[in-house]
Short mmCIF file of C-alpha atoms and ligand atoms in Angstrom, two decimals:
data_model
loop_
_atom_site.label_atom_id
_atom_site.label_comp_id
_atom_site.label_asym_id
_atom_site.label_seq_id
_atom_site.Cartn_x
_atom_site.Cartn_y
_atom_site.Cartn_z
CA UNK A 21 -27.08 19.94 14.56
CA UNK A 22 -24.63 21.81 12.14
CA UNK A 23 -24.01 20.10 9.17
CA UNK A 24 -20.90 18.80 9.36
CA UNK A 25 -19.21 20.02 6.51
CA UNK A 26 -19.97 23.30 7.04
CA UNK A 27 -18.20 22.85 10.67
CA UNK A 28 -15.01 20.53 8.68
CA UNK A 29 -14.91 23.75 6.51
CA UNK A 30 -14.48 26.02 9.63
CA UNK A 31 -12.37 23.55 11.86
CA UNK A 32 -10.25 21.50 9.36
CA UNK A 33 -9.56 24.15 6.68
CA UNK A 34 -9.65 27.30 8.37
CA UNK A 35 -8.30 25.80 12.18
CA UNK A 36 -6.14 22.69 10.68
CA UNK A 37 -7.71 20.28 13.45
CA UNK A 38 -8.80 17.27 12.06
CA UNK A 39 -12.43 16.08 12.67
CA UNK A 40 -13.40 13.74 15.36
CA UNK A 41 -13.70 9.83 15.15
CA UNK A 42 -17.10 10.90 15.82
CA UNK A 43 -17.10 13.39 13.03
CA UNK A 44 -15.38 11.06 10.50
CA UNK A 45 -18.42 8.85 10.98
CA UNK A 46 -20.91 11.70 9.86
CA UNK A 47 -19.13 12.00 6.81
CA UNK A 48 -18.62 8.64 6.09
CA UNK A 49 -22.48 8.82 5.85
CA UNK A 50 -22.93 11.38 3.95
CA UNK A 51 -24.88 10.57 0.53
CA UNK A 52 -23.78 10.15 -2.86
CA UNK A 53 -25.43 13.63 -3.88
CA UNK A 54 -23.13 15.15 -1.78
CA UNK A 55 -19.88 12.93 -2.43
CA UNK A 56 -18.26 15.95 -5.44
CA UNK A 57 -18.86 18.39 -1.92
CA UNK A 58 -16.73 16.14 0.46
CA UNK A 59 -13.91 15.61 -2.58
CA UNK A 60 -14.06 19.33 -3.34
CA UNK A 61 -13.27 20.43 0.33
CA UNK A 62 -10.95 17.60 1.15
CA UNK A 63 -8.81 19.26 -1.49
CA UNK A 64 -9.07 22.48 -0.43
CA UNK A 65 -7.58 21.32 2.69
CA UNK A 66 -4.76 19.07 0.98
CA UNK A 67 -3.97 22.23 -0.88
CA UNK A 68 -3.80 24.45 1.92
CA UNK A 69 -2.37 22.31 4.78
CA UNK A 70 0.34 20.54 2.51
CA UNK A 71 0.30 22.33 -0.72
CA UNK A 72 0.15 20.98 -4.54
CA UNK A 73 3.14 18.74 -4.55
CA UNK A 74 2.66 14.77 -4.73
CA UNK A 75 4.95 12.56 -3.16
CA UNK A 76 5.86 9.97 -5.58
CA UNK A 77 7.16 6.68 -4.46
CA UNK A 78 8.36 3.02 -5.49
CA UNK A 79 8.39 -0.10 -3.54
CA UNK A 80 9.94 -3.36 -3.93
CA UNK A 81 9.82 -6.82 -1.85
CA UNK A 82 13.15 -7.75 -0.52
CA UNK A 83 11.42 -10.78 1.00
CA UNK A 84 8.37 -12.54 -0.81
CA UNK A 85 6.12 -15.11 0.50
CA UNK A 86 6.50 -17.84 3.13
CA UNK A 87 5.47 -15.44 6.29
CA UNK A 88 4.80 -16.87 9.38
CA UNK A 89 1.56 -14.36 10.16
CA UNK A 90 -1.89 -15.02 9.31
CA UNK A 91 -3.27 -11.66 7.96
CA UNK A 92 -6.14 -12.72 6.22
CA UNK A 93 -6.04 -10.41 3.15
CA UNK A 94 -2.78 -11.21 2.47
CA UNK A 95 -0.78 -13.47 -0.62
CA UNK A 96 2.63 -13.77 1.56
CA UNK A 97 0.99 -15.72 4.35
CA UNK A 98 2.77 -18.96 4.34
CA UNK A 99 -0.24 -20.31 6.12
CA UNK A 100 -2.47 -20.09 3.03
CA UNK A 101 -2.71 -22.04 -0.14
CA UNK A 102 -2.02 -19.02 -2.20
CA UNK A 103 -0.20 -19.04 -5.58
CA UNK A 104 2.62 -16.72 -4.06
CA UNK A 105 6.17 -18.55 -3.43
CA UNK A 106 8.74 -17.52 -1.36
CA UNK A 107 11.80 -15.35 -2.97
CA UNK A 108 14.81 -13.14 -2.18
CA UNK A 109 16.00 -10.52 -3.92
CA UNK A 110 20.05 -9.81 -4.16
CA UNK A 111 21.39 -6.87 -3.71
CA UNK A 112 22.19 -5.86 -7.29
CA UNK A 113 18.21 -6.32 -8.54
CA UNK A 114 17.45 -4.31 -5.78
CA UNK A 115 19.61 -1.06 -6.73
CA UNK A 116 18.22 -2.04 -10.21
CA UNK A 117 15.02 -1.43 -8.67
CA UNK A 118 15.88 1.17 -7.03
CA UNK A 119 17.56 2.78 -10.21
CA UNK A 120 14.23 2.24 -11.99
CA UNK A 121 11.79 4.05 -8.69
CA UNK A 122 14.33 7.06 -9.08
CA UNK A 123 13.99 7.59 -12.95
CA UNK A 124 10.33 8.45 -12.50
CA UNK A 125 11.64 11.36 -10.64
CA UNK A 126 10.64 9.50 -7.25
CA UNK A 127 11.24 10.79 -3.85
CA UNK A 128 11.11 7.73 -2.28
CA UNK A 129 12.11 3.98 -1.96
CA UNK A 130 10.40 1.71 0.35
CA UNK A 131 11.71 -1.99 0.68
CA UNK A 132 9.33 -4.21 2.26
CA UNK A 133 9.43 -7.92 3.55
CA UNK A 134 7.17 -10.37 4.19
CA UNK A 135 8.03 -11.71 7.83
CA UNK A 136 6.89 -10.57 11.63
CA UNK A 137 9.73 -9.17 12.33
CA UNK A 138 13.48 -8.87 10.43
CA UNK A 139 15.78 -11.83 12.04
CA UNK A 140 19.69 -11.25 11.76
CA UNK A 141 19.81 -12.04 7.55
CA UNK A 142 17.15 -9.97 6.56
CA UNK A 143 18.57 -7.07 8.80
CA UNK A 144 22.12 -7.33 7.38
CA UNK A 145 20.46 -8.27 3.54
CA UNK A 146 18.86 -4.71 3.95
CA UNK A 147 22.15 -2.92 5.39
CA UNK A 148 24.06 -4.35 2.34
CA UNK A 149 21.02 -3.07 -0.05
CA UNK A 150 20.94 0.64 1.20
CA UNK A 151 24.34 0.55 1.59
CA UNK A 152 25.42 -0.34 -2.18
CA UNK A 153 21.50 2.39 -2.94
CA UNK A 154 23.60 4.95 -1.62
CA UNK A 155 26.42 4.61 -3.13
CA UNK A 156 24.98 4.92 -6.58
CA UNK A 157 22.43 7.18 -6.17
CA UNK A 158 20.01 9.92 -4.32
CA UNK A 159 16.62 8.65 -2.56
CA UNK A 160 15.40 8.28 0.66
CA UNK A 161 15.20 4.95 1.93
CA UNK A 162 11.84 3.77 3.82
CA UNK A 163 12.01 0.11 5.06
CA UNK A 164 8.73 -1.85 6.10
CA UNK A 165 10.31 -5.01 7.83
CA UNK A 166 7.57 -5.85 10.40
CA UNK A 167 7.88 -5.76 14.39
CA UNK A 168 10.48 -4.32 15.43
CA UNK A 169 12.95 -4.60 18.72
CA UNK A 170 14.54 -1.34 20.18
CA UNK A 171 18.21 -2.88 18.82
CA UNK A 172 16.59 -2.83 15.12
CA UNK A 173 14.94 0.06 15.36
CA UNK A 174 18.71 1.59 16.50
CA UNK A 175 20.34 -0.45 13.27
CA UNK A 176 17.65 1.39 11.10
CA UNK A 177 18.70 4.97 12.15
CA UNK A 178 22.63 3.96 11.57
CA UNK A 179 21.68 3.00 8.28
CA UNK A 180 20.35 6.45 7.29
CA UNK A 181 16.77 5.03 6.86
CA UNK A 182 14.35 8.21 6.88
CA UNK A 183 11.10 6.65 7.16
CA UNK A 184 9.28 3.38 8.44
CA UNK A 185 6.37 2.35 7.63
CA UNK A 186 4.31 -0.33 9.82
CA UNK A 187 0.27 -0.44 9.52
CA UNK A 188 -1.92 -0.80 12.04
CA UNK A 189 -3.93 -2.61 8.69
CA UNK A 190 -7.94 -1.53 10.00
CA UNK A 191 -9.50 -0.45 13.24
CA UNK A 192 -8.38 -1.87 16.66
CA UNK A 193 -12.10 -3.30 17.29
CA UNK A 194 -11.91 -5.02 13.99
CA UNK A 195 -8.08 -6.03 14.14
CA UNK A 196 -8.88 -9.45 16.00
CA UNK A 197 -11.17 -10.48 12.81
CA UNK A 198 -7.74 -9.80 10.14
CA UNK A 199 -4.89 -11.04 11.85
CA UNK A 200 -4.45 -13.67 14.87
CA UNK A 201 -1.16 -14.61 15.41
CA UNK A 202 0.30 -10.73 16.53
CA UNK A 203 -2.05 -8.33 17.94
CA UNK A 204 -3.34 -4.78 17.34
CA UNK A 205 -1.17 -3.79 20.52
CA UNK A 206 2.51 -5.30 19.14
CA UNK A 207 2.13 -3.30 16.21
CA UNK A 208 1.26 -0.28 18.18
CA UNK A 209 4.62 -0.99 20.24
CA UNK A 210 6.72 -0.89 17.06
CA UNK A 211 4.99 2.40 15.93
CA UNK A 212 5.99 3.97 19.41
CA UNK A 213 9.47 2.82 19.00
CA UNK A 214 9.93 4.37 15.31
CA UNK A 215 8.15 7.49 16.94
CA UNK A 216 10.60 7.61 19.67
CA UNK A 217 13.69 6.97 17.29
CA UNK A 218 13.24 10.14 15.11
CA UNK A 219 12.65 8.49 12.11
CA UNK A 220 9.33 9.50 9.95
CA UNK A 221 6.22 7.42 10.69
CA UNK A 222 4.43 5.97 8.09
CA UNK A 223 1.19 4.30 8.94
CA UNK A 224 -2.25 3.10 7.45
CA UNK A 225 -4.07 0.17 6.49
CA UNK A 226 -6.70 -1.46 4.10
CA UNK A 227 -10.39 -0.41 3.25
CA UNK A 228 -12.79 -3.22 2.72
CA UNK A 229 -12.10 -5.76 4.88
CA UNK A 230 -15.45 -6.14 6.53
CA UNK A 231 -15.56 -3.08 8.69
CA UNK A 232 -18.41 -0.95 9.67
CA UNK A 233 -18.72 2.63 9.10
CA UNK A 234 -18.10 3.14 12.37
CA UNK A 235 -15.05 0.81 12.47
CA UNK A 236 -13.92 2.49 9.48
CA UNK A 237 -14.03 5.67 11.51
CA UNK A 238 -12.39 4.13 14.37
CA UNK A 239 -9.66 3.33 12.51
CA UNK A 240 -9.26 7.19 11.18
CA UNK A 241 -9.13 8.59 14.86
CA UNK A 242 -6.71 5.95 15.64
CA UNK A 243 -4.49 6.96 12.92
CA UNK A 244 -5.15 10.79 13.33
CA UNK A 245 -4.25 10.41 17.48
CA UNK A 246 -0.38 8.55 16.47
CA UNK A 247 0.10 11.56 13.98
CA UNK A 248 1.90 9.54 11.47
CA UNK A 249 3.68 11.82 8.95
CA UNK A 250 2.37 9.53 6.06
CA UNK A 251 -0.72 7.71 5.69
CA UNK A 252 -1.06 4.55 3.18
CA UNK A 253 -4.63 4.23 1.91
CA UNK A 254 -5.37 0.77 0.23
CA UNK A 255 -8.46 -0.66 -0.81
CA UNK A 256 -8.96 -4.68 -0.58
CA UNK A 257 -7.43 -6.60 -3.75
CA UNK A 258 -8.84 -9.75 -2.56
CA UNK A 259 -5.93 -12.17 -3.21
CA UNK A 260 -6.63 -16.17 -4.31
CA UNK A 261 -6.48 -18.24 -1.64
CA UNK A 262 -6.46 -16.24 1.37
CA UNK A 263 -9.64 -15.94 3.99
CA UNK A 264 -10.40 -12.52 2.33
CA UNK A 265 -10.06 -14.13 -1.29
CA UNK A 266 -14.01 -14.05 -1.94
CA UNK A 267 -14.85 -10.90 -0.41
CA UNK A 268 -16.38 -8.08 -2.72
CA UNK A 269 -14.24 -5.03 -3.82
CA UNK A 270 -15.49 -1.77 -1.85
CA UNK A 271 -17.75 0.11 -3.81
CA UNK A 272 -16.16 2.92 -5.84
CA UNK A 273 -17.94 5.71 -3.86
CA UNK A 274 -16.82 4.23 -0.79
CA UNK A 275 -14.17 4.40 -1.69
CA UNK A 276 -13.71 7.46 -2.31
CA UNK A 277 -16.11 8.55 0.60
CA UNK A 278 -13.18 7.32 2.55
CA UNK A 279 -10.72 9.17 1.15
CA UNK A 280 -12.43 12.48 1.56
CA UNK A 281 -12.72 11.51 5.45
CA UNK A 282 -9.17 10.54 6.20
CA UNK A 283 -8.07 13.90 4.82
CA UNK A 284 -10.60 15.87 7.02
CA UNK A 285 -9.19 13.43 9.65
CA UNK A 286 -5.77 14.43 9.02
CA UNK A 287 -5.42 17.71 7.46
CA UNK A 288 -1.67 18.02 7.46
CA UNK A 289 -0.24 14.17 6.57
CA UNK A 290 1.00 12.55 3.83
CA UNK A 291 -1.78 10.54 2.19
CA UNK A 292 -1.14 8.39 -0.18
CA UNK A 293 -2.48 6.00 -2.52
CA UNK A 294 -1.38 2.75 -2.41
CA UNK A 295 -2.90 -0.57 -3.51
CA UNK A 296 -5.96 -1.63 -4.90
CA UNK A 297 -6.96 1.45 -6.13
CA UNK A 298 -6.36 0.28 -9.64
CA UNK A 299 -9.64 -1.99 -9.09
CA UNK A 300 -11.42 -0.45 -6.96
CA UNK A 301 -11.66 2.84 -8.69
CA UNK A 302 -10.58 2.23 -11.75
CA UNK A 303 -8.34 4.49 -14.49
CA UNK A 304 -10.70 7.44 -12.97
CA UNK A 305 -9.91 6.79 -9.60
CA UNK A 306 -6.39 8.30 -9.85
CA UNK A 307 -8.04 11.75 -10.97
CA UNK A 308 -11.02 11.76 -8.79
CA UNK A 309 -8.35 10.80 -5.85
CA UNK A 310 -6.16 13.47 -6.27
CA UNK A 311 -8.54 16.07 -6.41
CA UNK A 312 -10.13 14.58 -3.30
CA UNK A 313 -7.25 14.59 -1.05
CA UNK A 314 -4.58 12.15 -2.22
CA UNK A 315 -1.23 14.18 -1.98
CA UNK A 316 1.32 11.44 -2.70
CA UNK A 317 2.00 7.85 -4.78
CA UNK A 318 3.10 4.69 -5.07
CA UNK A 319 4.09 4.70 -8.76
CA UNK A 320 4.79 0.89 -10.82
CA UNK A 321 4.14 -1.71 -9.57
CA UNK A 322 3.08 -3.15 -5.80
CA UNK A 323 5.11 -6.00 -3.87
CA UNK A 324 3.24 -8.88 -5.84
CA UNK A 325 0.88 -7.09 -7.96
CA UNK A 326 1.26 -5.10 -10.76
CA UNK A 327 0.02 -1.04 -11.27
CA UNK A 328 -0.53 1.51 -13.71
CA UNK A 329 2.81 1.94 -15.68
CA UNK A 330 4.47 5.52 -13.96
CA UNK A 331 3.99 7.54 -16.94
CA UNK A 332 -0.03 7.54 -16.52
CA UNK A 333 0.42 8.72 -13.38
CA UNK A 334 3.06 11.65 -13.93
CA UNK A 335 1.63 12.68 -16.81
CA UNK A 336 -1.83 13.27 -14.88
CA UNK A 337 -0.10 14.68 -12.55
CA UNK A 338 1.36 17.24 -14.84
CA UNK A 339 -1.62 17.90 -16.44
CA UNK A 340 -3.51 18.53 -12.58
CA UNK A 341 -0.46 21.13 -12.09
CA UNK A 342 0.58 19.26 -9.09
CA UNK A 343 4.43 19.01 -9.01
CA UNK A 344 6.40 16.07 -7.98
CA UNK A 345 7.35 16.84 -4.13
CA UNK A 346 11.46 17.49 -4.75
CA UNK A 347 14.29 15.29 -2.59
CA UNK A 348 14.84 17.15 0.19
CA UNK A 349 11.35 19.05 0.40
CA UNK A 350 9.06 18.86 3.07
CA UNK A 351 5.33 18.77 2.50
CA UNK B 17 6.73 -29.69 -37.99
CA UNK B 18 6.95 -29.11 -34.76
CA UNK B 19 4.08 -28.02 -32.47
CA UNK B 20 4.64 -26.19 -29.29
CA UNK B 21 2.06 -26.74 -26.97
CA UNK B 22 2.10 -22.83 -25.45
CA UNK B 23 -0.56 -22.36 -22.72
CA UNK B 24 -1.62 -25.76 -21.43
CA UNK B 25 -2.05 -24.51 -18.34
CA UNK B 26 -3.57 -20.81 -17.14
CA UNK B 27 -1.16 -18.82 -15.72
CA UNK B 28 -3.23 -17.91 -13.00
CA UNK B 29 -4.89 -20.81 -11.10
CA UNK B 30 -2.21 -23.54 -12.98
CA UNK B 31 -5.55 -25.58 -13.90
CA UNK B 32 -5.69 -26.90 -17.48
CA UNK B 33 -6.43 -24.03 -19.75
CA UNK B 34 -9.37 -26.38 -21.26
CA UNK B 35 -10.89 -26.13 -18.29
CA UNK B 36 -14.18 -23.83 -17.71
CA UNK B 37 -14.19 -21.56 -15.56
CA UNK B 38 -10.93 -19.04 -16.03
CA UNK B 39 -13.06 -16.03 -16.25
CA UNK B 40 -12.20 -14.58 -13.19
CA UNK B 41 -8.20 -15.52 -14.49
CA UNK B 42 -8.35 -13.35 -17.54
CA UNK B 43 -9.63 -10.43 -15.28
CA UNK B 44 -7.03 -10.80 -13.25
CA UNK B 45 -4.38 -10.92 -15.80
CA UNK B 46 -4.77 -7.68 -16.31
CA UNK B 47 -2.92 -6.17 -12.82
CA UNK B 48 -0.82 -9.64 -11.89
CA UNK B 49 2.54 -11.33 -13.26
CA UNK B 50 1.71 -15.11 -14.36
CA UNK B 51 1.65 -17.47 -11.55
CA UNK B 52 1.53 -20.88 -12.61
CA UNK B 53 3.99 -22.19 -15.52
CA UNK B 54 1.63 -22.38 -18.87
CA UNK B 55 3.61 -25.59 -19.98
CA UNK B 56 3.83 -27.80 -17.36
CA UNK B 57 1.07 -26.11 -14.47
CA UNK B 58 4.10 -25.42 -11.49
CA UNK B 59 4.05 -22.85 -9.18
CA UNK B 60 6.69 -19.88 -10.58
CA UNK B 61 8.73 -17.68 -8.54
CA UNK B 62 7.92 -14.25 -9.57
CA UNK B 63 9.51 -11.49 -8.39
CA UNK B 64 7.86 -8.06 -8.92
CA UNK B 65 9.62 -4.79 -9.56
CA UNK B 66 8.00 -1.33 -9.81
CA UNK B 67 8.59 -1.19 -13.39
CA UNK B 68 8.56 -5.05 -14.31
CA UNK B 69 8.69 -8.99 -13.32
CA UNK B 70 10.31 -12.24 -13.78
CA UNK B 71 8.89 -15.43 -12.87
CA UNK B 72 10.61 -18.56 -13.05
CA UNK B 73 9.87 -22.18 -13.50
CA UNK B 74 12.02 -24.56 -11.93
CA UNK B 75 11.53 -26.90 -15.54
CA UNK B 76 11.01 -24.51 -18.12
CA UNK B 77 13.20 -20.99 -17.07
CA UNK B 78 12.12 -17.56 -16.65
CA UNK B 79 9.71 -15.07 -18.32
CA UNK B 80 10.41 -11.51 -18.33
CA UNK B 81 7.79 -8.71 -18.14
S1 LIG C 2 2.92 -9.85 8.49
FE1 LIG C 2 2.91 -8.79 6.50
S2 LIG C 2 3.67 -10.32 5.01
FE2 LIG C 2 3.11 -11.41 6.88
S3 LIG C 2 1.02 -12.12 6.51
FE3 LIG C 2 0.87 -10.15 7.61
S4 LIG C 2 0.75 -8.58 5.99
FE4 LIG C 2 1.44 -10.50 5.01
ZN1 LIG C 3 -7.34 -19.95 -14.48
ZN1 LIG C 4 7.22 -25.18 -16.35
#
C-alpha cells in the first residue's frame, strides 16, 4: 500500500482533492517521528490552495448562559451547575466590541448566543446591533445564533450578514454521546438552509471529546462532503461543572496530528483556530499551527474565556510573513 | 486602621480561599475572568469581550479587566 503521504502529496497538493475519511484515518495514525512531515505538507497545501493570508477574526456573546441545550462540554448550558450566569449585552458594548475586533485589523465579527435557536428578541437585539456596526464602521458580520427556521435564515440575508457559522460540534456516530436534547440531523438542516441562502458556511467542531480516531476521521469527511467555506478547529477546554469538566486535555501532538489531517481533508477552506488551543498547545501551538495548516484566527478573547492578547498573534504573524487576509479579499 | 478583607473567597470555585485545594483555580486563572465575588463568594456576571471583561456582583459592583 502507498504511503499515504506520498499519495496526499500527489492528490491534495498537486490535484486539490481532499483525502478520504478513510485516508484521514491513516494519517491520523501516523507516528510522532513523522508528525514535522504531515505539518510540513499540510502547509504546502494551505499555501498553495489558499495562499499566505490569515483570516483574523473577533467574537463576542450577545447572549451568555442560561441555554436550554445540554451539550456536554459546554459552560452556557443552563442545565449544569456551572459558574457561568446568564447576561445580555446592549447594543452600544457590542459596537464597542466590535470597534475593538476591527482595530486589530480584523476581517471579521462573529456574534454568538447561547440558545437553540434565536426567538423574536434575540433576532431583533441582533438587527439593532449590526445595524448601529454598520453605521460606524467596516466588517463583515458573521452571526452564530443556533437552529435556524427558513424565515430567520431570510432576516439574516436582509441584514447584510455574510457568514453563519453553526457546528456540527464532533462526528455524527459520536454526536448522541455530546448533546441530547437536538440531534446531529437538526443541525445538519440549519447548515442546508444557510447553504441554500447564499450566505458563507462556517462549520466545525471540538477535538477531544472522547472520540476515536476513526470518529475523529468521520467527523473530517463529514465536514469535507458539506464544503463549508470556513472550518473552526477547537480543542476541549474542559469547563467546571459540565459532564466533560474532568476529561483530560488532548495531547499536544494530537492535536496537532489533527490539524495536519483536516487540511489534507480540506485543501481549499478556511481553517481556523479557535478555542482551546491556548491549553492544549500552548504559546508554541500558535507557530507550530500556522505552519501546519491553520490559515485564519480568532484573535482576544473567546465567548467566556479569555485568549492570547491580539498583539502576540499579529506580531507572529508578521514575523511568519503571512499577511492579514484584507476586507473584501477572498482566500 | 481599617482592614479590608480582599480575597475571602477564590474567584474561581467561590469556596473560601482558606480552603485546600485551589490548585487547579490558580491554573485556571490564567485564561478565565473571575467568577465568584472574592468578598462575599456570589456568582458574578461577567461579560467577556475580545479585548477585555467586566464581572459584576450584585453586592459589591463590577471589576474591570
Ligand atoms: S446550544 Fe450552544 S450555548 Fe447551548 S449548550 Fe449547546 S453549545 Fe452551549
Ligand atoms: Zn478555587
Ligand atoms: Zn460580592
Amino acid at each position: 500500500m502507498p504511503d499515504v503521504l506520498t499519495t496526499a502529496r500527489e492528490q491534495v497538493l498537486e490535484q486539490g482533492r481532499g483525502l478520504s475519511r478513510q485516508q484521514v484515518l491513516e494519517v491520523l495514525r501516523l507516528p510522532d517521528e513523522r508528525l514535522d512531515e504531515l505539518l510540513g505538507l499540510a502547509h504546502e497545501v494551505r499555501m498553495s490552495w489558499c495562499g499566505p493570508a490569515v483570516e483574523v477574526e473577533g467574537i463576542i456573546s450577545l447572549k451568555t448562559g442560561g441555554c436550554p441545550e445540554d451539550c456536554h462540554f459546554c459552560s452556557q448550558s443552563g442545565l449544569f451547575d456551572s459558574p457561568v450566569r446568564a447576561a445580555w449585552l446592549d447594543v452600544p458594548a457590542l459596537v464597542e466590541a466590535a470597534k475593538q475586533t476591527a482595530k486589530t485589523g480584523a476581517t471579521e465579527f462573529c456574534i454568538v448566543a447561547a440558545v437553540r435557536g434565536p426567538d423574536a428578541r434575540l433576532m431583533a437585539q441582533v438587527a439593532a446591533g449590526i445595524a448601529a456596526i454598520k453605521d460606524e464602521l467596516d466588517i463583515n458580520i458573521a452571526c452564530s445564533l443556533g437552529i435556524l427556521t427558513t424565515e430567520q435564515v431570510d432576516e439574516l440575508v436582509a441584514l447584510g450578514v455574510h457568514r453563519y457559522n453553526h457546528n456540527l460540534e464532533t462526528a455524527r456516530s459520536h454526536f448522541p454521546n455530546v448533546v441530547t436534547t437536538h440531534s446531529w440531523e437538526e443541525r445538519r438542516e440549519t447548515l442546508q438552509l444557510v447553504r441554500d441562502s447564499g450566505m458563507e458556511l462556517c462549520c466545525g467542531g471540538i477535538l477531544g471529546m472522547g472520540e476515536s480516531v476513526e470518529q475523529r476521521a468521520e467527523f473530517a469527511a463529514d465536514l469535507a462532503e458539506l464544503e463549508p467555506h470556513e472550518v473552526p478547529l477547537n480543542f476541549l477546554n474542559p469547563r467546571p461543572g459540565t459532564p466533560l469538566g474532568d476529561a483530560d486535555v488532548l495531547p499536544a501532538a494530537d492535536a496537532l496530528r489533527a490539524i495536519g489531517a483536516f487540511r489534507l481533508a480540506l485543501p481549499r477552506t478556511v481553517l481556523r483556530f479557535a478555542g482551546g488551543r491556548e491549553l492544549t498547545l500552548g504559546d508554541l501551538g500558535a507557530r507550530q499551527g500556522l505552519l501546519g495548516g491553520i490559515n485564519a484566527v480568532i484573535v482576544g478573547n473567546y465567548l467566556t474565556t479569555l485568549g492570547r492578547p491580539p498583539e502576540s498573534d499579529l506580531d507572529l504573524l508578521a514575523e511568519l510573513q503571512m499577511p492579514v487576509k484584507a476586507l473584501n479579499a477572498t482566500l | 486602621m481599617s482592614v479590608v478583607e480582599a480575597a475571602s473567597y477564590c474567584d474561581q470555585c467561590g469556596a473560601p480561599a482558606t480552603d485546600a485545594g485551589h490548585e487547579r483555580c490558580a491554573a485556571r486563572r490564567e485564561l478565565e475572568p473571575p467568577r465568584f465575588c472574592a468578598e462575599c463568594g456570589r456568582r458574578m456576571v461577567v461579560q467577556v469581550t475580545p479585548i477585555g471583561w467586566t464581572a459584576r456582583c450584585s453586592r459589591h459592583g463590577e471589576l474591570t479587566s
